[in-house]
Coordinates of C-alpha atoms (C1' of nucleotides) in Angstrom, one line a residue:
Chain A
M11 CA -2.2 24.0 16.0
N12 CA -4.4 23.0 18.9
D13 CA -2.9 21.0 21.8
R14 CA -5.8 18.6 21.6
K15 CA -5.4 18.2 17.9
R16 CA -1.7 17.4 18.5
H17 CA -2.7 14.8 21.0
V18 CA -5.0 13.2 18.5
I19 CA -2.3 13.2 15.9
E20 CA 0.1 11.5 18.3
K21 CA -2.4 8.9 19.4
A22 CA -3.4 8.1 15.9
H23 CA 0.2 7.8 14.8
Q24 CA 0.8 5.3 17.6
L25 CA -2.2 3.2 16.4
F26 CA -0.9 3.4 12.8
I27 CA 2.5 2.2 13.9
E28 CA 1.0 -0.7 15.8
K29 CA -1.8 -1.8 13.5
G30 CA -1.2 -0.1 10.1
F31 CA -3.2 2.6 8.4
Q32 CA -5.9 0.6 6.7
T33 CA -6.6 -1.7 9.6
T34 CA -7.0 1.2 12.1
S35 CA -10.5 2.4 11.9
I36 CA -11.5 6.0 12.8
Q37 CA -13.5 4.5 15.7
D38 CA -10.3 3.1 17.0
I39 CA -8.7 6.5 16.9
L40 CA -11.7 8.1 18.6
D41 CA -11.6 5.5 21.4
Y42 CA -7.9 5.7 21.9
S43 CA -7.6 9.4 21.9
G44 CA -10.8 10.0 23.7
I45 CA -12.6 12.4 21.4
S46 CA -15.9 12.3 19.6
K47 CA -16.5 11.7 15.9
G48 CA -17.6 15.3 15.5
T49 CA -14.4 16.7 16.9
F50 CA -12.4 14.4 14.7
Y51 CA -14.0 15.7 11.5
N52 CA -13.7 19.2 12.9
Y53 CA -9.9 18.7 13.1
F54 CA -9.3 16.6 10.0
S55 CA -11.5 16.5 6.9
S56 CA -10.6 12.9 6.3
K57 CA -8.5 10.0 7.5
N58 CA -6.0 10.8 4.7
Q59 CA -5.7 14.4 5.8
L60 CA -4.9 13.1 9.3
L61 CA -2.2 10.9 7.9
M62 CA -0.7 13.9 6.1
D63 CA -0.7 15.9 9.3
I64 CA 1.2 13.0 10.9
F65 CA 3.7 13.0 8.1
R66 CA 4.2 16.7 8.3
T67 CA 4.9 16.9 12.0
T68 CA 7.1 13.8 11.9
F69 CA 9.2 15.0 8.9
K70 CA 9.7 18.4 10.5
K71 CA 11.0 16.8 13.6
I72 CA 13.3 14.3 11.8
E73 CA 14.7 17.0 9.5
I74 CA 15.5 19.3 12.5
D75 CA 17.3 16.5 14.3
R76 CA 19.1 15.4 11.2
N77 CA 20.4 18.8 10.3
G78 CA 21.3 19.4 13.9
L79 CA 23.9 16.7 13.6
L80 CA 25.7 18.7 10.9
F81 CA 25.7 21.9 12.9
G82 CA 29.2 23.2 13.5
K83 CA 30.7 20.1 11.9
D84 CA 32.6 19.6 8.6
P85 CA 30.1 18.9 5.8
G86 CA 32.9 17.1 4.0
D87 CA 33.2 14.5 6.7
P88 CA 31.6 11.2 5.5
E89 CA 31.1 10.1 9.1
I90 CA 28.6 12.9 9.7
F91 CA 26.7 12.0 6.6
I92 CA 26.6 8.4 7.8
S93 CA 25.3 9.4 11.2
Q94 CA 22.7 11.6 9.6
I95 CA 21.4 8.8 7.4
E96 CA 21.4 6.4 10.4
L97 CA 19.3 8.9 12.3
Q98 CA 17.0 9.4 9.4
M99 CA 16.6 5.7 8.8
T100 CA 16.1 4.9 12.5
A101 CA 13.5 7.6 12.8
N102 CA 11.8 6.3 9.6
R103 CA 11.7 2.9 11.1
E104 CA 10.4 4.0 14.5
N105 CA 7.6 6.0 12.8
K106 CA 7.0 3.3 10.2
I107 CA 7.3 5.9 7.5
V108 CA 8.1 3.5 4.6
P109 CA 5.3 1.0 5.3
L110 CA 2.8 3.8 5.8
F111 CA 4.0 5.4 2.5
E112 CA 3.6 2.2 0.6
E113 CA 0.4 1.3 2.2
V114 CA -1.2 4.5 1.1
F115 CA 0.6 5.5 -2.0
F116 CA -1.5 3.5 -4.4
S117 CA -4.8 4.2 -2.8
G118 CA -6.0 6.7 -5.3
D119 CA -5.8 9.9 -3.3
K120 CA -4.0 12.3 -5.6
E121 CA -3.1 14.9 -2.9
L122 CA -1.6 12.3 -0.6
K123 CA 0.3 10.8 -3.5
Q124 CA 1.8 14.1 -4.5
F125 CA 2.6 14.9 -0.9
I126 CA 4.6 11.6 -0.6
E127 CA 6.3 12.2 -4.0
V128 CA 7.5 15.6 -2.9
G129 CA 8.8 14.1 0.4
Q130 CA 10.8 11.5 -1.5
M131 CA 12.2 14.1 -3.8
K132 CA 13.4 16.1 -0.9
I133 CA 15.3 13.1 0.5
L134 CA 16.8 12.5 -2.9
R135 CA 18.0 16.1 -3.2
W136 CA 19.4 16.0 0.3
F137 CA 21.3 12.8 -0.6
S138 CA 22.6 14.5 -3.7
D139 CA 23.6 17.7 -2.0
R140 CA 25.4 15.9 0.8
L141 CA 27.2 13.5 -1.6
G142 CA 28.4 16.7 -3.3
D143 CA 29.8 18.0 0.0
I144 CA 31.8 14.8 0.4
T145 CA 33.0 13.9 -3.0
D146 CA 35.4 15.5 -5.5
D147 CA 34.0 18.1 -7.9
I148 CA 34.5 15.7 -10.9
C149 CA 31.7 13.6 -9.4
K150 CA 29.2 16.4 -9.9
P151 CA 27.5 15.0 -13.0
Y152 CA 26.9 11.7 -11.3
L153 CA 25.6 13.0 -8.0
L154 CA 21.9 12.4 -8.8
D155 CA 22.7 8.9 -10.0
G156 CA 24.5 8.3 -6.8
A157 CA 21.7 9.7 -4.7
I158 CA 19.1 7.5 -6.5
M159 CA 21.2 4.4 -6.1
L160 CA 22.1 5.2 -2.5
N161 CA 18.4 5.4 -1.8
G162 CA 17.9 2.0 -3.5
I163 CA 20.7 0.1 -1.8
L164 CA 20.0 1.7 1.6
L165 CA 16.4 0.5 1.6
Q166 CA 17.3 -3.0 0.5
N167 CA 20.4 -3.5 2.6
I168 CA 18.6 -2.3 5.7
R169 CA 15.6 -4.6 4.9
F170 CA 17.6 -7.7 4.4
H171 CA 20.2 -7.0 7.1
R172 CA 17.3 -6.8 9.5
K173 CA 15.9 -10.0 8.2
A174 CA 19.2 -11.7 8.8
N175 CA 20.3 -10.0 12.1
G176 CA 17.0 -9.2 13.7
E177 CA 15.1 -5.9 14.2
A178 CA 17.3 -4.7 17.0
A179 CA 20.6 -4.8 15.0
S180 CA 22.4 -1.6 14.7
L181 CA 22.0 0.3 11.4
H182 CA 25.4 1.9 11.6
P183 CA 27.4 -0.8 9.8
V184 CA 24.7 -1.1 7.1
V185 CA 24.7 2.6 6.4
R186 CA 28.5 2.8 6.4
Y187 CA 28.6 -0.2 4.0
S188 CA 26.0 1.4 1.7
V189 CA 27.6 4.8 1.7
T190 CA 31.0 3.3 1.0
R191 CA 29.6 1.4 -2.0
I192 CA 28.2 4.6 -3.4
L193 CA 31.4 6.6 -2.9
N194 CA 33.4 4.0 -4.7
M195 CA 30.8 3.9 -7.4
L196 CA 30.9 7.7 -7.8
E197 CA 34.6 7.5 -8.4
E198 CA 34.2 4.8 -10.9
L199 CA 31.4 6.7 -12.7
A200 CA 33.7 9.8 -12.8
Q201 CA 36.3 7.7 -14.6
S202 CA 34.0 5.8 -17.0
G203 CA 31.8 8.8 -17.6
E204 CA 28.6 6.8 -17.6
Q205 CA 25.6 8.8 -16.6
L206 CA 22.0 7.7 -16.3
V207 CA 20.1 10.8 -15.2
P208 CA 21.5 14.3 -15.5
P209 CA 21.5 16.2 -12.1
E210 CA 20.0 19.2 -13.7
I211 CA 16.7 17.4 -14.0
M212 CA 16.3 17.6 -10.2
D213 CA 15.5 21.3 -10.6
Q214 CA 12.6 20.2 -12.7
W215 CA 11.4 17.6 -10.3
L216 CA 11.8 19.9 -7.3
P217 CA 12.9 23.4 -8.2
V218 CA 16.0 24.4 -6.2
S219 CA 15.8 28.1 -5.5
R220 CA 12.1 28.2 -5.3
T221 CA 11.6 24.8 -3.8
E222 CA 9.8 25.9 -0.6
E223 CA 7.9 28.4 -2.7
L224 CA 6.6 25.9 -5.2
D225 CA 5.9 23.3 -2.6
W226 CA 4.1 25.9 -0.6
R227 CA 2.1 27.2 -3.5
I228 CA 0.9 23.7 -4.3
N229 CA -0.3 23.4 -0.8
I230 CA -1.9 26.9 -0.9
H231 CA -3.9 25.8 -3.9
S232 CA -5.0 22.5 -2.4
V233 CA -6.0 24.1 0.9
I234 CA -8.0 26.9 -0.7
S235 CA -9.8 24.6 -3.0
R236 CA -10.8 22.5 0.0
M237 CA -12.0 25.6 1.8
K238 CA -14.1 26.6 -1.2
K239 CA -16.0 23.4 -0.9
L240 CA -16.9 24.2 2.7
D241 CA -19.3 27.0 1.8
C242 CA -19.6 27.0 -2.0
N243 CA -22.7 29.2 -2.1
N244 CA -21.3 32.2 -0.2
T245 CA -20.0 34.3 -3.1
D246 CA -18.3 36.8 -0.8
Y247 CA -16.4 34.0 0.9
L248 CA -15.4 32.6 -2.5
K249 CA -14.2 36.0 -3.7
K250 CA -12.0 36.4 -0.7
L251 CA -10.4 33.0 -1.2
D252 CA -9.9 33.7 -4.9
F253 CA -8.2 37.0 -4.0
I254 CA -5.8 35.3 -1.6
E255 CA -4.9 32.6 -4.1
E256 CA -4.5 35.2 -6.9
E257 CA -2.4 37.5 -4.8
I258 CA -0.1 34.7 -3.6
L259 CA 0.3 32.8 -6.9
R260 CA 0.3 35.6 -9.4
S261 CA 2.1 38.3 -7.7
S262 CA 5.9 38.3 -7.2
T263 CA 5.4 40.5 -4.1
P264 CA 2.2 39.5 -2.4
R265 CA 0.9 42.1 0.0
K266 CA 0.9 40.2 3.2
F267 CA -1.0 42.9 5.2
L268 CA -3.8 42.6 2.7
I269 CA -3.9 38.8 2.9
D270 CA -3.9 39.0 6.7
S271 CA -6.8 41.3 6.7
V272 CA -8.8 39.1 4.4
L273 CA -7.9 36.1 6.6
L274 CA -9.1 38.0 9.6
S275 CA -12.4 38.6 8.0
L276 CA -12.7 34.9 7.3
A277 CA -12.2 34.0 11.0
T278 CA -15.9 33.3 11.3
V279 CA -15.4 30.2 9.2
N280 CA -13.6 28.6 12.0
K281 CA -12.3 25.5 10.4
Y282 CA -9.0 23.8 10.7
E283 CA -8.4 24.6 7.0
L284 CA -8.2 28.3 8.0
D285 CA -5.5 27.5 10.6
E286 CA -3.6 25.5 8.0
L287 CA -3.8 28.3 5.5
Q288 CA -2.7 30.9 8.0
A289 CA 0.2 28.7 9.1
L290 CA 1.3 28.1 5.5
I291 CA 1.3 31.8 4.8
D292 CA 3.0 32.8 8.0
E293 CA 5.7 30.2 7.4
N294 CA 6.4 31.1 3.8
L295 CA 5.4 34.6 3.1
L296 CA 7.7 37.3 4.4
E297 CA 6.5 40.8 5.2
K298 CA 7.7 43.2 2.6
A299 CA 8.6 46.4 4.4
Chain B
M214 CA -8.7 -24.5 -14.1
N215 CA -12.0 -23.4 -15.7
D216 CA -12.0 -21.3 -18.8
R217 CA -14.6 -19.1 -17.3
K218 CA -12.5 -18.7 -14.2
R219 CA -9.5 -17.8 -16.3
H220 CA -11.6 -15.2 -18.0
V221 CA -12.6 -13.7 -14.6
I222 CA -8.9 -13.6 -13.5
E223 CA -8.0 -11.8 -16.7
K224 CA -10.7 -9.2 -16.5
A225 CA -10.1 -8.6 -12.8
H226 CA -6.3 -8.2 -13.6
Q227 CA -7.2 -5.6 -16.2
L228 CA -9.3 -3.7 -13.7
F229 CA -6.6 -3.9 -11.0
I230 CA -4.0 -2.5 -13.5
E231 CA -6.3 0.3 -14.4
K232 CA -7.8 1.3 -11.1
G233 CA -5.7 -0.4 -8.4
F234 CA -6.7 -3.2 -6.1
Q235 CA -8.3 -1.4 -3.3
T236 CA -10.3 1.0 -5.5
T237 CA -11.7 -1.9 -7.6
S238 CA -14.8 -3.3 -5.9
I239 CA -16.0 -6.8 -6.3
Q240 CA -19.1 -5.4 -7.9
D241 CA -16.8 -3.8 -10.5
I242 CA -15.3 -7.2 -11.3
L243 CA -18.7 -8.8 -11.5
D244 CA -20.0 -6.2 -13.9
Y245 CA -16.8 -6.2 -16.0
S246 CA -16.5 -10.0 -16.3
G247 CA -20.2 -10.7 -16.5
I248 CA -20.7 -13.1 -13.7
S249 CA -22.7 -13.2 -10.5
K250 CA -21.6 -12.8 -7.0
G251 CA -22.4 -16.4 -6.3
T252 CA -20.1 -17.6 -9.1
F253 CA -17.4 -15.3 -7.9
Y254 CA -17.3 -16.8 -4.5
N255 CA -17.6 -20.2 -6.0
Y256 CA -14.3 -19.5 -7.9
F257 CA -12.5 -17.5 -5.2
S258 CA -12.9 -17.6 -1.5
S259 CA -12.0 -13.9 -1.2
K260 CA -10.7 -10.9 -3.1
N261 CA -7.2 -11.6 -1.8
Q262 CA -7.3 -15.2 -3.1
L263 CA -8.3 -13.8 -6.5
L264 CA -5.3 -11.5 -6.4
M265 CA -3.0 -14.5 -5.5
D266 CA -4.4 -16.4 -8.4
I267 CA -3.6 -13.4 -10.6
F268 CA -0.1 -13.3 -9.3
R269 CA 0.4 -17.0 -9.7
T270 CA -0.6 -17.1 -13.3
T271 CA 1.3 -14.0 -14.2
F272 CA 4.5 -15.2 -12.4
K273 CA 4.4 -18.5 -14.1
K274 CA 4.2 -16.9 -17.5
I275 CA 7.0 -14.4 -16.8
E276 CA 9.2 -17.1 -15.4
I277 CA 8.8 -19.3 -18.4
D278 CA 9.5 -16.4 -20.8
R279 CA 12.5 -15.2 -18.8
N280 CA 14.1 -18.7 -18.6
G281 CA 13.3 -19.2 -22.2
L282 CA 15.8 -16.4 -23.1
L283 CA 18.6 -18.5 -21.5
F284 CA 17.7 -21.7 -23.3
G285 CA 20.7 -22.8 -25.4
K286 CA 22.7 -19.7 -24.5
D287 CA 25.8 -19.2 -22.5
P288 CA 24.8 -18.6 -18.8
G289 CA 28.1 -16.6 -18.4
D290 CA 27.1 -14.0 -20.9
P291 CA 26.1 -10.8 -19.1
E292 CA 24.0 -9.7 -22.1
I293 CA 21.6 -12.6 -21.6
F294 CA 21.2 -11.7 -18.0
I295 CA 20.5 -8.1 -19.0
S296 CA 17.9 -9.2 -21.5
Q297 CA 16.3 -11.4 -18.9
I298 CA 16.1 -8.7 -16.4
E299 CA 14.7 -6.3 -19.0
L300 CA 12.0 -8.8 -19.8
Q301 CA 11.2 -9.4 -16.2
M302 CA 11.0 -5.6 -15.4
T303 CA 8.9 -4.9 -18.5
A304 CA 6.5 -7.6 -17.6
N305 CA 6.3 -6.4 -14.0
R306 CA 5.5 -3.0 -15.3
E307 CA 2.9 -4.1 -17.7
N308 CA 1.2 -6.2 -15.0
K309 CA 1.7 -3.5 -12.3
I310 CA 3.3 -6.1 -10.1
V311 CA 5.2 -3.7 -7.8
P312 CA 2.3 -1.4 -7.2
L313 CA -0.1 -4.3 -6.5
F314 CA 2.5 -5.8 -4.2
E315 CA 3.0 -2.7 -2.2
E316 CA -0.7 -1.8 -2.2
V317 CA -1.6 -5.1 -0.6
F318 CA 1.5 -6.1 1.4
F319 CA 0.6 -4.1 4.5
S320 CA -3.1 -5.0 4.6
G321 CA -3.0 -7.6 7.3
D322 CA -3.6 -10.8 5.2
K323 CA -0.9 -13.1 6.4
E324 CA -1.2 -15.7 3.6
L325 CA -0.9 -13.0 1.0
K326 CA 2.0 -11.4 2.7
Q327 CA 3.9 -14.6 2.9
F328 CA 3.1 -15.3 -0.7
I329 CA 4.6 -12.0 -1.8
E330 CA 7.6 -12.5 0.5
V331 CA 8.3 -15.8 -1.1
G332 CA 8.0 -14.3 -4.5
Q333 CA 10.5 -11.6 -3.7
M334 CA 12.9 -14.2 -2.2
K335 CA 12.7 -16.2 -5.5
I336 CA 13.7 -13.1 -7.5
L337 CA 16.6 -12.4 -5.1
R338 CA 17.9 -16.0 -5.3
W339 CA 17.6 -15.9 -9.1
F340 CA 19.6 -12.6 -9.1
S341 CA 22.2 -14.3 -6.9
D342 CA 22.4 -17.4 -9.0
R343 CA 22.7 -15.6 -12.2
L344 CA 25.3 -13.2 -10.9
G345 CA 27.2 -16.3 -9.9
D346 CA 27.1 -17.6 -13.5
I347 CA 28.6 -14.4 -14.7
T348 CA 31.2 -13.4 -12.1
D349 CA 34.4 -15.0 -11.0
D350 CA 34.3 -17.6 -8.2
I351 CA 36.1 -15.2 -5.8
C352 CA 32.9 -13.1 -5.8
K353 CA 30.8 -16.0 -4.3
P354 CA 30.8 -14.7 -0.7
Y355 CA 29.3 -11.4 -2.0
L356 CA 26.7 -12.7 -4.4
L357 CA 23.8 -12.2 -2.0
D358 CA 24.9 -8.7 -1.2
G359 CA 25.2 -8.1 -5.0
A360 CA 21.7 -9.5 -5.6
I361 CA 20.2 -7.3 -2.8
M362 CA 21.8 -4.2 -4.1
L363 CA 21.0 -5.0 -7.7
N364 CA 17.4 -5.3 -6.7
G365 CA 17.6 -1.9 -5.0
I366 CA 19.3 0.1 -7.7
L367 CA 17.2 -1.5 -10.5
L368 CA 14.0 -0.4 -8.9
Q369 CA 15.2 3.1 -8.2
N370 CA 17.0 3.6 -11.5
I371 CA 14.0 2.4 -13.5
R372 CA 11.7 4.6 -11.5
F373 CA 13.6 7.8 -11.9
H374 CA 14.8 7.1 -15.4
R375 CA 11.1 6.8 -16.3
K376 CA 10.4 10.0 -14.5
A377 CA 13.1 11.7 -16.5
N378 CA 12.6 10.1 -19.9
G379 CA 8.9 9.2 -19.9
E380 CA 7.1 5.8 -19.5
A381 CA 7.9 4.7 -23.0
A382 CA 11.6 4.9 -22.7
S383 CA 13.5 1.7 -23.2
L384 CA 14.6 -0.2 -20.2
H385 CA 17.7 -1.7 -21.8
P386 CA 20.2 1.1 -21.0
V387 CA 19.0 1.3 -17.5
V388 CA 19.3 -2.4 -16.9
R389 CA 22.7 -2.5 -18.5
Y390 CA 23.8 0.5 -16.4
S391 CA 22.6 -1.2 -13.2
V392 CA 24.1 -4.6 -13.9
T393 CA 27.4 -2.9 -14.8
R394 CA 27.4 -1.1 -11.5
I395 CA 26.8 -4.3 -9.6
L396 CA 29.5 -6.2 -11.5
N397 CA 32.0 -3.5 -10.7
M398 CA 30.9 -3.5 -7.2
L399 CA 31.3 -7.3 -6.8
E400 CA 34.9 -7.0 -8.0
E401 CA 35.6 -4.3 -5.5
L402 CA 33.9 -6.3 -2.7
A403 CA 36.0 -9.3 -3.6
Q404 CA 39.1 -7.1 -3.2
S405 CA 38.1 -5.3 0.0
G406 CA 36.5 -8.4 1.5
E407 CA 33.5 -6.4 2.9
Q408 CA 30.4 -8.5 3.4
L409 CA 27.1 -7.4 4.7
V410 CA 24.9 -10.6 4.5
P411 CA 26.4 -14.1 4.1
P412 CA 25.0 -15.9 1.1
E413 CA 24.4 -19.0 3.2
I414 CA 21.5 -17.3 4.9
M415 CA 19.5 -17.5 1.7
D416 CA 19.1 -21.2 2.4
Q417 CA 17.4 -20.2 5.6
W418 CA 15.2 -17.6 3.9
L419 CA 14.2 -19.9 1.0
P420 CA 15.6 -23.4 1.4
V421 CA 17.6 -24.3 -1.7
S422 CA 17.2 -28.0 -2.4
R423 CA 13.7 -28.3 -1.1
T424 CA 12.5 -24.9 -2.2
E425 CA 9.7 -26.1 -4.4
E426 CA 8.9 -28.7 -1.8
L427 CA 8.6 -26.4 1.1
D428 CA 6.8 -23.7 -0.9
W429 CA 4.4 -26.4 -2.2
R430 CA 3.9 -27.9 1.3
I431 CA 3.0 -24.5 2.7
N432 CA 0.4 -24.2 0.0
I433 CA -0.9 -27.7 0.6
H434 CA -1.5 -26.9 4.2
S435 CA -3.2 -23.7 3.4
V436 CA -5.5 -25.2 0.8
I437 CA -6.4 -28.1 2.9
S438 CA -7.2 -26.0 5.9
R439 CA -9.4 -23.9 3.7
M440 CA -11.2 -27.0 2.4
K441 CA -11.8 -28.2 5.9
K442 CA -13.8 -25.1 6.7
L443 CA -16.1 -25.8 3.7
D444 CA -17.7 -28.8 5.3
C445 CA -16.4 -28.9 8.8
N446 CA -19.1 -31.3 10.1
N447 CA -18.5 -34.1 7.6
T448 CA -16.1 -36.3 9.6
D449 CA -15.5 -38.6 6.6
Y450 CA -14.6 -35.6 4.5
L451 CA -12.2 -34.3 7.2
K452 CA -10.6 -37.7 7.6
K453 CA -9.8 -37.9 4.0
L454 CA -8.3 -34.4 4.0
D455 CA -6.2 -35.2 7.0
F456 CA -5.0 -38.4 5.4
I457 CA -3.8 -36.5 2.3
E458 CA -2.0 -33.8 4.3
E459 CA -0.4 -36.4 6.5
E460 CA 0.7 -38.5 3.6
I461 CA 2.2 -35.6 1.8
L462 CA 3.8 -33.7 4.7
R463 CA 5.0 -36.6 6.9
S464 CA 6.0 -39.2 4.4
S465 CA 9.2 -38.9 2.4
T466 CA 7.6 -41.0 -0.4
P467 CA 4.0 -40.1 -0.6
R468 CA 1.9 -42.7 -2.4
K469 CA 0.4 -40.7 -5.2
F470 CA -2.0 -43.4 -6.3
L471 CA -3.6 -43.4 -2.9
I472 CA -3.9 -39.6 -2.8
D473 CA -5.4 -39.6 -6.3
S474 CA -8.0 -42.2 -5.2
V475 CA -9.0 -40.1 -2.2
L476 CA -9.1 -36.9 -4.3
L477 CA -11.4 -38.8 -6.7
S478 CA -13.7 -39.7 -3.9
L479 CA -13.8 -36.0 -2.9
A480 CA -15.0 -35.0 -6.4
T481 CA -18.5 -34.4 -5.0
V482 CA -17.2 -31.4 -3.1
N483 CA -16.8 -29.6 -6.4
K484 CA -15.1 -26.5 -5.2
Y485 CA -12.3 -24.5 -6.8
E486 CA -10.1 -25.5 -3.8
L487 CA -10.2 -29.1 -5.0
D488 CA -8.9 -28.1 -8.4
E489 CA -6.2 -26.1 -6.7
L490 CA -5.2 -29.0 -4.5
Q491 CA -5.2 -31.5 -7.5
A492 CA -3.1 -29.1 -9.5
L493 CA -0.6 -28.6 -6.7
I494 CA -0.2 -32.3 -6.3
D495 CA 0.1 -33.0 -10.0
E496 CA 2.7 -30.3 -10.4
N497 CA 4.9 -31.3 -7.5
L498 CA 4.4 -34.9 -6.6
L499 CA 6.0 -37.4 -8.9
E500 CA 4.7 -40.9 -9.3
K501 CA 6.9 -43.3 -7.6
A502 CA 7.1 -46.5 -9.7
Chain C
dT285 C1' -21.7 36.6 37.8
dA286 C1' -24.6 36.4 33.7
dT287 C1' -24.8 36.0 28.8
dA288 C1' -23.2 34.9 24.3
dT289 C1' -20.2 32.1 21.4
dT290 C1' -17.6 28.4 20.2
dT291 C1' -16.4 23.7 20.8
dT292 C1' -17.4 19.1 21.9
dT293 C1' -20.3 15.3 22.4
dA294 C1' -23.6 11.7 21.4
dT295 C1' -26.2 9.7 18.2
dA296 C1' -28.7 8.7 14.2
dC297 C1' -28.1 8.3 9.5
dA298 C1' -26.5 7.4 4.6
dA299 C1' -23.6 5.0 1.4
dT300 C1' -20.4 1.6 0.3
dC301 C1' -17.7 -2.3 1.1
dG302 C1' -16.6 -7.5 1.6
dG303 C1' -18.7 -11.6 2.4
dT304 C1' -22.7 -15.2 3.4
dA305 C1' -27.0 -17.6 2.5
dC306 C1' -30.3 -19.5 -0.3
dA307 C1' -33.9 -20.5 -3.5
dA308 C1' -34.7 -20.4 -8.3
dA309 C1' -33.1 -20.9 -12.9
dA310 C1' -30.0 -22.5 -16.4
dA311 C1' -26.7 -25.7 -18.2
dG312 C1' -24.9 -30.1 -18.7
dG313 C1' -24.5 -35.1 -18.5
dT314 C1' -26.5 -39.9 -18.6
Chain D
dA93 C1' -36.5 -37.4 -19.6
dC94 C1' -34.2 -37.3 -15.4
dC95 C1' -30.7 -36.0 -12.2
dT96 C1' -26.6 -33.3 -10.9
dT97 C1' -23.9 -29.3 -11.1
dT98 C1' -23.4 -24.6 -11.9
dT99 C1' -25.0 -20.1 -12.2
dT100 C1' -27.9 -16.4 -11.0
dG101 C1' -30.3 -12.9 -8.4
dT102 C1' -31.3 -11.0 -4.4
dA103 C1' -31.6 -10.4 0.4
dC104 C1' -28.9 -9.9 4.2
dC105 C1' -25.0 -9.1 7.8
dG106 C1' -21.4 -6.5 10.0
dA107 C1' -18.1 -3.1 9.4
dT108 C1' -16.4 0.9 7.1
dT109 C1' -16.0 6.2 6.1
dG110 C1' -18.2 10.2 6.3
dT111 C1' -22.5 13.6 7.2
dA112 C1' -26.0 15.9 10.0
dT113 C1' -27.7 17.8 14.1
dA114 C1' -29.4 18.8 18.5
dA115 C1' -27.9 18.9 23.2
dA116 C1' -24.2 19.6 26.4
dA117 C1' -19.9 21.5 27.9
dA118 C1' -16.4 24.7 27.8
dT119 C1' -14.8 29.3 26.9
dA120 C1' -14.9 34.1 26.1
dT121 C1' -17.1 38.5 27.0
dA122 C1' -19.7 42.0 29.2

DNA sequence: TATATTTTTATACAATCGGTACAAAAAGGT
DNA sequence: ACCTTTTTGTACCGATTGTATAAAAATATA
């Protein structure tokens, strides 16, 4: 990832936070970040792809900070969970994640939509896992219900608490209040035995053991199909891309050295998609000795 | 309200449901409803105003149906409440209210934003009032909290229940489940005494006794200021509009016969705004004998 | 330092969008 | 039959996203 590209992402994010996504034109971004239109479309294939890059970098940072709070602490301590949520929600607010999500979710871009969907599933699974750390084992069948409803009441409580007490009000009491409600609710659910959604289905929504794998494979496919469009008459180029996709998606033990070689021979393409593909592979594909 | 105009509203709503608001162009609407661009802008001053008209007619219908379920029944019966919510949610789904809301809420149009905000506040107050019908009086201080959280868990539960069981799945068990959770929660809140948002603040968000009045007055102002722009050089025309606004907003007993006379003399304007203004006044301003 | 390659810029351009303007035609009322 | 209102068709405006491309600047390489 280029430093300059990172700078553009940062500046564009600032503009989106201030003015919203739709109302910020690409020209605004060019002026504010001091690059030309050509460079912009050399970095990002579209405004939506830029937004996805913003989401990616922001999420990565939030996730690291949030998990850092748990480091060395007791996972069963509800206070840690509350602090983690507070951090997550504060960061979401600062980065206007929710408004940007909603502004763009129904705009027709399938890739963006799926990206957001996966992000929300990850939050849900994290809620579910952490609630499992805190509660008794008898609550297990109701953890997903609890996560879903925690998500719901958190969003609404924060929204209206802010409406009542101003934007600057601390989130801590709201998060504690919401978590307390859900913990009580989980106890009650364990007693009454009422279940709405079975937790197993989460594996279907976002496969547990192979989560990163699946998530990553989806991205591989989308990146490669985008790359194909860049030079769709060059059969040699297309063959190489097909080989990479095939090797990664079909094989249980993809030969990374082969893929790296092919990627190297593609270096002449010199597009940001190649960087993206390389980064994806490096992050997710381990060298098999 | 013109029959033809109603037809356009209906057709446009269909398109918005199928393709979304942003991705449906005005040209699409013109083609699908078989009118010309001139006619469109004779009916609606903008695409956003058309959407507001769609919302208005849809809400009116849903509200009538929903309140009809309570007619002659016991307000304290939770089953009625559940059925009402189910109807509301089903209708919201069919009309894609939530997606349209979210798609358009962050698009910069202040009037549209406020309109949606008021609509959501009305739902919240209805939740709060109906929860008050059902629960014990000791729950009163927590009714707004309950309404807020009911709103939250309903949206999420429905969303993920649909994701798990398909779009066609009945909403009834989900709504019952959600309402049960909130009723239990209200009992628990009454015992622990924890409150997040005091119910009195609802009067501030959406004044109780004068709700319709305020809501209506805001619309009056917005319609009249729009009408002023239509012929901003005709001083006689402007004077009449000012008189109407003044008479409605400043006087505690507006003289409807006077307003009607002035409206009559404005009939030459012949714009959809005049219809809207007349309808607003007829609906909200009672004849003082 | 000189040359080759890649990146960046500036600009023109196409296509589409929401919205305005207006004259001509159609419809409707008296 | 005459006048008014509505509707139509079309041209137009400014702004938008995205493409194309030649020139300029930066960078790597020899």
